[in-house]
mmCIF file of C-alpha atoms in Angstrom:
data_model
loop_
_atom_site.group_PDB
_atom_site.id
_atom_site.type_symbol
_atom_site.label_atom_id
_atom_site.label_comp_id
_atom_site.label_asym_id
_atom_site.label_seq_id
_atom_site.Cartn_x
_atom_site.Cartn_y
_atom_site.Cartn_z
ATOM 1 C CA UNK A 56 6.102 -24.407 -24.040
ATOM 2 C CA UNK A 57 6.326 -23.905 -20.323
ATOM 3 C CA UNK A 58 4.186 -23.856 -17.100
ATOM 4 C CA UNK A 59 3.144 -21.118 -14.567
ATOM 5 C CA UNK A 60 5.626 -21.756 -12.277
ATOM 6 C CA UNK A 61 5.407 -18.393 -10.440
ATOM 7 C CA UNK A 62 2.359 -17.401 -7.401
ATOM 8 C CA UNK A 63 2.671 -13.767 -6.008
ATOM 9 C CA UNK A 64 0.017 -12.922 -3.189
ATOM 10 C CA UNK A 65 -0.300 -9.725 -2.004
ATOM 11 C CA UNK A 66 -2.953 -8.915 0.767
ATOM 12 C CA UNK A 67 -3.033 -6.005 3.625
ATOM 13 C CA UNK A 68 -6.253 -5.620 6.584
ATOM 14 C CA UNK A 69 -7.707 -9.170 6.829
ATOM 15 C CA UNK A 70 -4.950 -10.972 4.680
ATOM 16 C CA UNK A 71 -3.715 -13.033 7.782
ATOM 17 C CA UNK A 72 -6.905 -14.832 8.162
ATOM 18 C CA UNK A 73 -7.325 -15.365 4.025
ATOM 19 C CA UNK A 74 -3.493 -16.389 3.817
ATOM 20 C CA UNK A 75 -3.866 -19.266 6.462
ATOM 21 C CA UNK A 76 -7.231 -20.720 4.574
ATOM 22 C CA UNK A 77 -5.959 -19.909 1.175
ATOM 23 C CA UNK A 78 -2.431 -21.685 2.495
ATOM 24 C CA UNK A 79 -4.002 -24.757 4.282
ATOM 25 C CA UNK A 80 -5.712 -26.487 1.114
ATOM 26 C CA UNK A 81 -2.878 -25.736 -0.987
ATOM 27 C CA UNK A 82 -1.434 -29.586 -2.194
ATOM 28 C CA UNK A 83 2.103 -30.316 -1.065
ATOM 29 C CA UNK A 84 3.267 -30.463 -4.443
ATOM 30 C CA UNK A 85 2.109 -27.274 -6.023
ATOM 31 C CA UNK A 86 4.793 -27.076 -8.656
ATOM 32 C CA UNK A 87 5.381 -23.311 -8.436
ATOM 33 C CA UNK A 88 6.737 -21.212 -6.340
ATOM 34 C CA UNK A 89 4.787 -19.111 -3.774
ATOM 35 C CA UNK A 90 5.327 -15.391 -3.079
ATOM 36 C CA UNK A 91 3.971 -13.224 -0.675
ATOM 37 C CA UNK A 92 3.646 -9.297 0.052
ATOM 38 C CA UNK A 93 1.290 -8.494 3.030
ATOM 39 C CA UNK A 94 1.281 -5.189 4.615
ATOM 40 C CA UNK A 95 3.626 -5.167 7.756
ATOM 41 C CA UNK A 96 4.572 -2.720 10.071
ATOM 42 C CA UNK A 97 7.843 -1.006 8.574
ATOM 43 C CA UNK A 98 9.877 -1.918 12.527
ATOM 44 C CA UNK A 99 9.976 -5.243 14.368
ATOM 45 C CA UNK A 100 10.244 -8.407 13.039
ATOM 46 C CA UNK A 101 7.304 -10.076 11.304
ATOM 47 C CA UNK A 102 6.024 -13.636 12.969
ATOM 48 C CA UNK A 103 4.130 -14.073 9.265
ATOM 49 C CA UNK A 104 6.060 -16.975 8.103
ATOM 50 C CA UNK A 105 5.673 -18.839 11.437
ATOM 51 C CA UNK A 106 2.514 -18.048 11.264
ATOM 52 C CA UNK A 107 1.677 -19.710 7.942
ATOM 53 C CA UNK A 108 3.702 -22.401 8.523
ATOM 54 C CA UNK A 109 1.204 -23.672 10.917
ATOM 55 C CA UNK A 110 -1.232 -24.439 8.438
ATOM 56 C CA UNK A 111 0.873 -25.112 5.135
ATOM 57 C CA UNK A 112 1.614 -28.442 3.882
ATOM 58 C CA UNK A 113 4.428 -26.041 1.628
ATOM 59 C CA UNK A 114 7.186 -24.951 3.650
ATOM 60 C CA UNK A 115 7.429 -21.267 4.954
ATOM 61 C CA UNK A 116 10.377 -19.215 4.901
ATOM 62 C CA UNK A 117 10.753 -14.967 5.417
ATOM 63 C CA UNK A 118 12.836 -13.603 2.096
ATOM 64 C CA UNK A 119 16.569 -13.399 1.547
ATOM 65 C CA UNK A 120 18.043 -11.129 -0.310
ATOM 66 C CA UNK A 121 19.500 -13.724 -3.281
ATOM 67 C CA UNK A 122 16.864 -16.587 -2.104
ATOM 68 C CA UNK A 123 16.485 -18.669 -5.254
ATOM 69 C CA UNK A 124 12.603 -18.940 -6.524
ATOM 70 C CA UNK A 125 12.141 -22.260 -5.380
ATOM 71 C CA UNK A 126 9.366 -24.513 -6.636
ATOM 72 C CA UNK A 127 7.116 -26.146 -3.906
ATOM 73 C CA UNK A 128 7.745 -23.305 -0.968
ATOM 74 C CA UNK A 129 6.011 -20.599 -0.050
ATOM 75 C CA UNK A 130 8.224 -17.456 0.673
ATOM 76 C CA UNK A 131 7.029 -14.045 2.412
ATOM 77 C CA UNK A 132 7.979 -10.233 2.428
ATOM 78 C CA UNK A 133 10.138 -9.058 5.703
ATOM 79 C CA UNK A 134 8.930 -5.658 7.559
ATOM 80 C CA UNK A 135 10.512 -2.313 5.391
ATOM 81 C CA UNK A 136 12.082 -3.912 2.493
ATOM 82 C CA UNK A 137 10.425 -4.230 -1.267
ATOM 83 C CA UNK A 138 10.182 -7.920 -2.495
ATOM 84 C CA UNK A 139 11.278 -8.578 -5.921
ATOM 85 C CA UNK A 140 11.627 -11.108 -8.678
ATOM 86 C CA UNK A 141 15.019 -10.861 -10.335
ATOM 87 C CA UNK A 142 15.307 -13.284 -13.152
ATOM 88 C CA UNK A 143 15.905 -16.864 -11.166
ATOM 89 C CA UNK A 144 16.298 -14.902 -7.975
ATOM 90 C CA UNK A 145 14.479 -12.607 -5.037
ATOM 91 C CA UNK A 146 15.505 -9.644 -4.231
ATOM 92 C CA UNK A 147 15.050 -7.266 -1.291
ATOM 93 C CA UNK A 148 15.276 -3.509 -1.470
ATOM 94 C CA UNK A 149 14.653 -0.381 0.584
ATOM 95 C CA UNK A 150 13.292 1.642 -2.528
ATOM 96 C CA UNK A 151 10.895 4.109 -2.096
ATOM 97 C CA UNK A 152 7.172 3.340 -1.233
ATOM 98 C CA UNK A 153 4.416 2.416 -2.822
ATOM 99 C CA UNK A 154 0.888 3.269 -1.827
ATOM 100 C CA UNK A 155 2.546 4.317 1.588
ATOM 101 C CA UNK A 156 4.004 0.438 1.895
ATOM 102 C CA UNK A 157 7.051 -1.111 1.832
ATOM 103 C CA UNK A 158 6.629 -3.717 1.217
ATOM 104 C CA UNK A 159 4.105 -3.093 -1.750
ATOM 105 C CA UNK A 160 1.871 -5.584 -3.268
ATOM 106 C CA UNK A 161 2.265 -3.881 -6.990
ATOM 107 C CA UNK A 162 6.324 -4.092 -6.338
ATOM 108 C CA UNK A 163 6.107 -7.661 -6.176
ATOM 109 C CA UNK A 164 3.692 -8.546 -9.168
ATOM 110 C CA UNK A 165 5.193 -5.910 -11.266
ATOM 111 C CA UNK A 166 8.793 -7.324 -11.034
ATOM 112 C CA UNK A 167 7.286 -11.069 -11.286
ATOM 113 C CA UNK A 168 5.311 -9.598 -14.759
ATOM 114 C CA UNK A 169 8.952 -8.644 -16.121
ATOM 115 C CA UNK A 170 10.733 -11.437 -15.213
ATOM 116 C CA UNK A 171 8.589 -14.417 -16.028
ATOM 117 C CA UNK A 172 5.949 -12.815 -18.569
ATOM 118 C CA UNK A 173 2.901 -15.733 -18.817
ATOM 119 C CA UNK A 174 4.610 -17.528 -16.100
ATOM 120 C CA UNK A 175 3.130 -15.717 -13.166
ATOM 121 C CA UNK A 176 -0.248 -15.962 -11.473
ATOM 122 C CA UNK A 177 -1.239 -13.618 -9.305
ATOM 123 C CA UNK A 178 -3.637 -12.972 -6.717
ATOM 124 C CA UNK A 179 -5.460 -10.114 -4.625
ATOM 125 C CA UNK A 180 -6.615 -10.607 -1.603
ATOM 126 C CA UNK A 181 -8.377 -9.064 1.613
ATOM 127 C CA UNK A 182 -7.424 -5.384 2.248
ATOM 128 C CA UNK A 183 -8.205 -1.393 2.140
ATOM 129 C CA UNK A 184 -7.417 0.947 -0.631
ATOM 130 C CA UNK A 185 -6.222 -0.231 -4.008
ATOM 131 C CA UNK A 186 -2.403 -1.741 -3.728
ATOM 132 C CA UNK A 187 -2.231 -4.523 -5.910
ATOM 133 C CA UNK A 188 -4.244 -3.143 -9.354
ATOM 134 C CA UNK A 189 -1.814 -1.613 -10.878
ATOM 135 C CA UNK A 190 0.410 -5.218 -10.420
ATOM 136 C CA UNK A 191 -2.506 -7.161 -11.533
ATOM 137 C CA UNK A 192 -2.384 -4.808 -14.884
ATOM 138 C CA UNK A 193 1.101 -5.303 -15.231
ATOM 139 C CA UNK A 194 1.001 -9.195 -14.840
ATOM 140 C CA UNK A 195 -1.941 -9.368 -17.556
ATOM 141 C CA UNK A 196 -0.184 -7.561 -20.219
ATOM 142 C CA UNK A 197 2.685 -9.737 -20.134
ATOM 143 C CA UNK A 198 0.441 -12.968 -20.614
ATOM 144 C CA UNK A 199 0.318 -14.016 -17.062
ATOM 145 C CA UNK A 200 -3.298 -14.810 -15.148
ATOM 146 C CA UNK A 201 -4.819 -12.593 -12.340
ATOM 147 C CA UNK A 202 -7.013 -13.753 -9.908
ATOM 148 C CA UNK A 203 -9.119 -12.029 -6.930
ATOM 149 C CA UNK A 204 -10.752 -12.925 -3.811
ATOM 150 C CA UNK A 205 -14.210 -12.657 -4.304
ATOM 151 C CA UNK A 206 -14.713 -9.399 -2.566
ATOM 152 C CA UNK A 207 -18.215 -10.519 -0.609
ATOM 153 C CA UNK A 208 -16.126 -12.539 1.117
ATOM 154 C CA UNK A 209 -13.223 -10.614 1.995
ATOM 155 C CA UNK A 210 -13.198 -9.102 5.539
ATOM 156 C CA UNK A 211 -11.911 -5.808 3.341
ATOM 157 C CA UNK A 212 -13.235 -5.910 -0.071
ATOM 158 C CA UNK A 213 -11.671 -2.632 -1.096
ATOM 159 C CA UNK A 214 -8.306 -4.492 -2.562
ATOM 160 C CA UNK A 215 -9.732 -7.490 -4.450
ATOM 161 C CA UNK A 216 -12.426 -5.076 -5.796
ATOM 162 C CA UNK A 217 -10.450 -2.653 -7.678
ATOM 163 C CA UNK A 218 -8.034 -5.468 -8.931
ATOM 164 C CA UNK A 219 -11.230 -7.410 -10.423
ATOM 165 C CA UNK A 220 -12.691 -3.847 -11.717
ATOM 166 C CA UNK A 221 -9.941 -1.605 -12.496
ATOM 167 C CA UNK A 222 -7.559 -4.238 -13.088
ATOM 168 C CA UNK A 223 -9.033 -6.693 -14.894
ATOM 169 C CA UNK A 224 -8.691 -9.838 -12.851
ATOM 170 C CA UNK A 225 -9.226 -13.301 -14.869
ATOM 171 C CA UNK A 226 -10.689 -15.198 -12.263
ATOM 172 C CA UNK A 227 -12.404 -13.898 -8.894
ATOM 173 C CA UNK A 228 -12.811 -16.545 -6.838
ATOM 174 C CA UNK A 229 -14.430 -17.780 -3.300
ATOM 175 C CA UNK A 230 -11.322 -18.713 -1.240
ATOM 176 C CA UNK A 231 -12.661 -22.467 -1.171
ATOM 177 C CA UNK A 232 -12.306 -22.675 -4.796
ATOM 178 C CA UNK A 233 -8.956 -20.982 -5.039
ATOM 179 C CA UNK A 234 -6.533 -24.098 -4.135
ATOM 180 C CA UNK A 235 -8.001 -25.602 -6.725
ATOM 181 C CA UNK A 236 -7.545 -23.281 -9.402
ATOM 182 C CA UNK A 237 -4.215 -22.594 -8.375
ATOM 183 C CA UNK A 238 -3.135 -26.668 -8.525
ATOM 184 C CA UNK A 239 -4.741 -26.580 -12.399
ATOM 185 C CA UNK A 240 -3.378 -22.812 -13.782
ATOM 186 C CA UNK A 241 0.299 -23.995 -12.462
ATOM 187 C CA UNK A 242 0.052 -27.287 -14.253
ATOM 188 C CA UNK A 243 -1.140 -25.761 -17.388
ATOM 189 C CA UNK A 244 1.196 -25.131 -20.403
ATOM 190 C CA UNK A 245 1.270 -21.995 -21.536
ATOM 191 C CA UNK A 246 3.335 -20.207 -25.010
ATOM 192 C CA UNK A 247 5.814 -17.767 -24.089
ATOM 193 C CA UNK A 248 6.515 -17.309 -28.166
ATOM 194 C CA UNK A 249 4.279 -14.210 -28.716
ATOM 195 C CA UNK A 250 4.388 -12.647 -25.315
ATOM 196 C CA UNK A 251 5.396 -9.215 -25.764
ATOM 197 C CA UNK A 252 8.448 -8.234 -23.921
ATOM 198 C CA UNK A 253 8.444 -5.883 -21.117
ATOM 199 C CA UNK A 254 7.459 -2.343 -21.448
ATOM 200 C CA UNK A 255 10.122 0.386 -20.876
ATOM 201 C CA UNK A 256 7.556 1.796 -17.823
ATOM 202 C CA UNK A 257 7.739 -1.428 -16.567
ATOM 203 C CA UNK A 258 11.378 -1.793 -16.628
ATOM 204 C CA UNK A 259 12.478 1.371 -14.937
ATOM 205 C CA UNK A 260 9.272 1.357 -12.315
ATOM 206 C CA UNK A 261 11.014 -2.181 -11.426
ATOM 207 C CA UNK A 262 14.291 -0.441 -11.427
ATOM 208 C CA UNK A 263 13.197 2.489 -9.388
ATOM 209 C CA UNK A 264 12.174 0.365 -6.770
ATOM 210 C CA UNK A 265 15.780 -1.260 -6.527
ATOM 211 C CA UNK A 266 17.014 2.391 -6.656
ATOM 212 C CA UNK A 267 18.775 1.490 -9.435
ATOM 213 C CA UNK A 268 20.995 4.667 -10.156
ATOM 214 C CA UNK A 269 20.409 5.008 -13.810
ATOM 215 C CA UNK A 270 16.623 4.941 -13.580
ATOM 216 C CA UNK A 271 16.932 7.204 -10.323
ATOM 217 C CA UNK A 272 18.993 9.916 -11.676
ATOM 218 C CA UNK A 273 17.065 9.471 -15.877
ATOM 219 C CA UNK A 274 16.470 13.284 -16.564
ATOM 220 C CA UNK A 275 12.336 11.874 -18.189
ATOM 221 C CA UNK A 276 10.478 10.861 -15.837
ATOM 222 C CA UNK A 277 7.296 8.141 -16.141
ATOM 223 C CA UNK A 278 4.617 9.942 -17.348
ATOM 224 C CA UNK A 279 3.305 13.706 -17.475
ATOM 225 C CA UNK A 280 3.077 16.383 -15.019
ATOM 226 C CA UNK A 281 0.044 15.921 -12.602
ATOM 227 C CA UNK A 282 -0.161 19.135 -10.754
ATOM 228 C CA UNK A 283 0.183 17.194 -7.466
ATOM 229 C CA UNK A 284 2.111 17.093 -5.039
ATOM 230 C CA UNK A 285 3.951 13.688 -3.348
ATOM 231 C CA UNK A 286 2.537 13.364 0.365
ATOM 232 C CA UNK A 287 6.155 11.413 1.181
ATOM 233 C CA UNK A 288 8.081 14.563 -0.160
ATOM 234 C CA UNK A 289 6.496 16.963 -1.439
ATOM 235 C CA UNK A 290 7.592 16.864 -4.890
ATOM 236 C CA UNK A 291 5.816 17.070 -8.208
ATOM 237 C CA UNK A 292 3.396 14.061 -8.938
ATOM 238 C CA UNK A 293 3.629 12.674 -12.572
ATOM 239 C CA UNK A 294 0.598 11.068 -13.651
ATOM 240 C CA UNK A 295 0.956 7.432 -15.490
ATOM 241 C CA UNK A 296 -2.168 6.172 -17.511
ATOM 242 C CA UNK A 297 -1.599 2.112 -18.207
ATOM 243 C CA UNK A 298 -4.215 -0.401 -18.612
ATOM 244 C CA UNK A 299 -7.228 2.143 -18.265
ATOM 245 C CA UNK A 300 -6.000 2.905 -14.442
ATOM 246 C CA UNK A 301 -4.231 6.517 -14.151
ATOM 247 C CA UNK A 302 -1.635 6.364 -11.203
ATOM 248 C CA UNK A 303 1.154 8.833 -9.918
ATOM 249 C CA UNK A 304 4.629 8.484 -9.322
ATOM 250 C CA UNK A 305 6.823 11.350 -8.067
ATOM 251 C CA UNK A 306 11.049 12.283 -9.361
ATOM 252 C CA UNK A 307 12.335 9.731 -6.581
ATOM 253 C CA UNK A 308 10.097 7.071 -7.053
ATOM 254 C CA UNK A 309 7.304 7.517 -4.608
ATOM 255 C CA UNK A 310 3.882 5.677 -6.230
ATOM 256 C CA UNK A 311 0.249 6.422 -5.776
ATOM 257 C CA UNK A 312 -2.556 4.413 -6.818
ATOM 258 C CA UNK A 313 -5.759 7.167 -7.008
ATOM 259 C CA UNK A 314 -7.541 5.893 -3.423
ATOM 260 C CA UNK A 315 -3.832 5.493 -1.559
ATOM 261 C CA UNK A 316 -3.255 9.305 -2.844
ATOM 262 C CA UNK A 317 -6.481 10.283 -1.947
ATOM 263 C CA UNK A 318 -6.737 8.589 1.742
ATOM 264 C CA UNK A 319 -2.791 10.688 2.462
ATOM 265 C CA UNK A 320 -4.362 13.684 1.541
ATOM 266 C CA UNK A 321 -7.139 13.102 3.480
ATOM 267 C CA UNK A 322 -4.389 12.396 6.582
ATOM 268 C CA UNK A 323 -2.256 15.046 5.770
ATOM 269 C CA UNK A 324 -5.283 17.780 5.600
ATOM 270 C CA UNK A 325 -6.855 16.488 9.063
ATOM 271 C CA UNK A 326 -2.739 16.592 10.112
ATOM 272 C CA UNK A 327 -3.245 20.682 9.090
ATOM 273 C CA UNK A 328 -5.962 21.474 10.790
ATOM 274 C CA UNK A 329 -4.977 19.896 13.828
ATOM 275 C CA UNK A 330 -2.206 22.399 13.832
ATOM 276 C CA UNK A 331 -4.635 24.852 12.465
ATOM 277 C CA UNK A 332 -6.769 24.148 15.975
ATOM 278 C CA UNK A 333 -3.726 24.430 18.323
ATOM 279 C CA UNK A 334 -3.149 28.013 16.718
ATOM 280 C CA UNK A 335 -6.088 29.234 17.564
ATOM 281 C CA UNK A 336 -6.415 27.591 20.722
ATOM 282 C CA UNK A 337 -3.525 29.197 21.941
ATOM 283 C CA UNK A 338 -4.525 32.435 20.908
ATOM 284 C CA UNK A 339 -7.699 32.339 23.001
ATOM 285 C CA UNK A 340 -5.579 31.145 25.848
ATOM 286 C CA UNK A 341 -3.520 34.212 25.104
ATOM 287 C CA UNK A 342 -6.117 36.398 24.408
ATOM 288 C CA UNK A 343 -7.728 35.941 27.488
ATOM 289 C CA UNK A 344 -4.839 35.840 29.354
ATOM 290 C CA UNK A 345 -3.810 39.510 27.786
ATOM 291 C CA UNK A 346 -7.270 40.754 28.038
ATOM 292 C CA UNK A 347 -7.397 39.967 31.693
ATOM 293 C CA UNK A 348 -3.931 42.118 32.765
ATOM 294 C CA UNK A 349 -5.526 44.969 30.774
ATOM 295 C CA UNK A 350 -8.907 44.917 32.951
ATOM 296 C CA UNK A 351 -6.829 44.602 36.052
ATOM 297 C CA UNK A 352 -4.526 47.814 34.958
ATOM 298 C CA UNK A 353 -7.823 50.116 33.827
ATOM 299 C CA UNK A 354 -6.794 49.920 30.532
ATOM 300 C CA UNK A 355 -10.076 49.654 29.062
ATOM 301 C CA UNK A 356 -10.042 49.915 25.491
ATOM 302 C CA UNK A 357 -7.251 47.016 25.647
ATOM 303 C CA UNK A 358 -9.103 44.331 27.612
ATOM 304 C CA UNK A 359 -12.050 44.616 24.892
ATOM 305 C CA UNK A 360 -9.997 44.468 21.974
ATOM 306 C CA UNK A 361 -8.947 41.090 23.577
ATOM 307 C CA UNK A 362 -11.441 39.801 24.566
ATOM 308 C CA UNK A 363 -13.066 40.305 20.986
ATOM 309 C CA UNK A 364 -9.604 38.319 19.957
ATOM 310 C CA UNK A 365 -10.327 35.650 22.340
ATOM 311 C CA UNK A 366 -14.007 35.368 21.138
ATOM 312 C CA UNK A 367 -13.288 35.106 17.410
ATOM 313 C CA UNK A 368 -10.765 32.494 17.601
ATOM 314 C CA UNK A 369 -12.753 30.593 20.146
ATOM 315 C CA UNK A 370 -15.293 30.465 16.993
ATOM 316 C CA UNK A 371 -12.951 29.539 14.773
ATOM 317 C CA UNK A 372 -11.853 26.623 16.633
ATOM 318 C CA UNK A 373 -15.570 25.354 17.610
ATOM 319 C CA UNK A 374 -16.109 25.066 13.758
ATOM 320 C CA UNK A 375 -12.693 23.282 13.449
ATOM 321 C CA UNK A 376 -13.744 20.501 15.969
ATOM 322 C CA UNK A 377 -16.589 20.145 14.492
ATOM 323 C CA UNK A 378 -15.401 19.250 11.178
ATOM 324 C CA UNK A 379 -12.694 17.211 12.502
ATOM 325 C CA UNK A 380 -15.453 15.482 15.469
ATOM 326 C CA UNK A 381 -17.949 14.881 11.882
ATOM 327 C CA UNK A 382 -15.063 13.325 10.220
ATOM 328 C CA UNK A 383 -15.726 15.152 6.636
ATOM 329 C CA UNK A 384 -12.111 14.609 5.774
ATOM 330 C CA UNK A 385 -12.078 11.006 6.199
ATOM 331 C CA UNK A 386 -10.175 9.280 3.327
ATOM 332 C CA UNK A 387 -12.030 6.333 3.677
ATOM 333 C CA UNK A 388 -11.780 3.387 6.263
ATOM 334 C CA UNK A 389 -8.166 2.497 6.121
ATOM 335 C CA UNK A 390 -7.320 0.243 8.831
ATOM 336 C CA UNK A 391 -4.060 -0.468 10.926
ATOM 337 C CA UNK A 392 -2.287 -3.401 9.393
ATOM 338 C CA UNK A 393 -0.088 -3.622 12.587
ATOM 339 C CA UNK A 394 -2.006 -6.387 14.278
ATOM 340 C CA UNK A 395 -2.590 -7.832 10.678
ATOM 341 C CA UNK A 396 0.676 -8.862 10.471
ATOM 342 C CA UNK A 397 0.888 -11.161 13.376
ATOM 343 C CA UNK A 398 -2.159 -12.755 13.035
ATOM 344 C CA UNK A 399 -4.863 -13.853 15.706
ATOM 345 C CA UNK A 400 -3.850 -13.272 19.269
ATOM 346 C CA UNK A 401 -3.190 -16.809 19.777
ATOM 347 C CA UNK A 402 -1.111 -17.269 17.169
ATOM 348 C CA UNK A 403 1.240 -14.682 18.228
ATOM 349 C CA UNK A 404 2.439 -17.008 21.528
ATOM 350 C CA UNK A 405 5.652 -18.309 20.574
ATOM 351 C CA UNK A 406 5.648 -17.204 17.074
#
């Protein structure tokens, strides 16, 4: 017998605000230790952990690359790098993204679900899109418990929603209840002696985000061919089915969760027909400017061809804004996490 002596977090858009409550009537001697992935600007240095510590009876730290899990303290992803659970160990890595993040919320809980099987509790909180479902599958088939913020609550319920639905959670919770169930499911005992071990997908997705060579250069690949394409590079999209949730990883690792693929297609069309406007923009400018030195010369026939050219991609362009001024290719509201990673104006002084 043994206890749950492993917490991951992950949050993005409102996490801050849900970490500091969530963190603040947490007792001093949870006996597990704390791990957190929140959605941080991939440059600069992160003020999270300073942050946190403001409110925590548990100490705060930013990962380490070889940290030890330490019961008791509360530890927090760093700005571009992956955070992982390596047997007794953390682990930082550059690996490719997931969801558009690095650091992703699945990359955490997935690694904790291989490592420590029905050890782990984890937990969704506030943010956009879906990061975090796919993780919350992973830690329920290896015995562990997932939990959600109850997503009325949430100041983005788009996260803890699609981990209760799609993913199953155990528990979703108020945020004033969640201490509490946190201090009881670490102090229960659980049986580790009929937990099944960890699934090949989940040992070389975990892998793939170390950029471990032998999963990185495996001629398979997870899953079958998708007939998409990666938004990061371009490459063919293989589609992964696990736990009812169908997901998308590309030949280098890349991951997509259906509304993160969805919302960078969205971005990546409205990218085209930006370009798409300048083009024809131009060409009216050019149009115009051709059809005018043809009126000035007498050549006729000339300046009305031009100004025909000028007219037609004027047209074009007016029903380009329009679709772009409408917003019909929104992916959904997906929301800077840059501020979201410092916190509250005022807690950014001296951070």
């Amino acid at each position: 017998m043994t206890t749950r002596d492993l917490v991951v977090i992950g949050a993005s858009a409102g996490g801050v605000e849900a970490l500091r409550e969530l963190l603040a009537g947490l007792p001093a001697d949870l006996p597990a230790a704390v791990l957190v992935t929140l959605h941080i600007p991939s440059s600069g240095r992160s003020a999270l952990a300073a942050v946190l510590g403001r409110v925590s009876a548990l100490p705060v730290r930013s990962a380490e690359d070889g940290m030890p899990l330490t019961p008791g303290t509360v530890t927090v992803a760093v700005p571009d790098r992956h955070l992982l659970v390596v047997d007794g160990h953390l682990s930082l890595s550059r690996g490719p993204r997931e969801n558009g993040h690095r650091p992703a919320v699945d990359v955490l809980f997935r690694s904790a679900a291989r490592a420590r099987g029905p050890r782990v509790v984890s937990l969704v909180l506030s943010g956009a899109l879906d990061d975090g479902t796919a993780g919350t599958i992973a830690v329920r088939a290896r015995g562990g418990v997932g939990l959600a913020q109850d997503p009325e609550e949430a100041l983005y319920a788009s996260m803890p929603l699609h981990a209760a639905e799609v993913g199953g959670a155990d528990h979703v919770v108020p945020l004033a209840g969640m201490p509490a169930l946190l201090d009881r499911l670490t102090r229960e005992a659980v049986d580790a002696a009929d937990v099944l071990p960890p699934t090949d997908l989940m040992t070389t997705e975990t892998e793939m985000a170390q950029l471990d060579p032998g999963a990185m250069d495996a001629d398979e690949r997870p899953g079958t061919p998708s007939g998409f394409g990666c938004p990061s590079c371009h490459g063919s999209l293989f589609s992964i089915t696990e736990g009812g949730m169908e997901r998308y990883r590309c030949r280098v690792g890349h991951a997509w969760s259906p509304e993160a693929l969805a919302a960078e297609q969205a971005q990546a069309l409205e990218g085209a027909l930006w370009m798409a406007l300048r083009g024809l923009e131009e060409r009216a400018a050019l149009s115009r400017r051709m059809g005018d030195r043809a009126a000035a010369n007498g050549h006729r026939h000339s300046a009305t061809a031009f100004r025909r050219r000028h007219d037609e991609a004027l047209r074009a362009a007016g029903l380009l804004r329009g679709m772009l001024e409408r917003g019909t290719l929104d992916g959904g509201d997906v929301p800077d996490d840059a501020d979201d990673a410092l916190g509250d104006p005022a807690d950014r002084q001296g951070a």
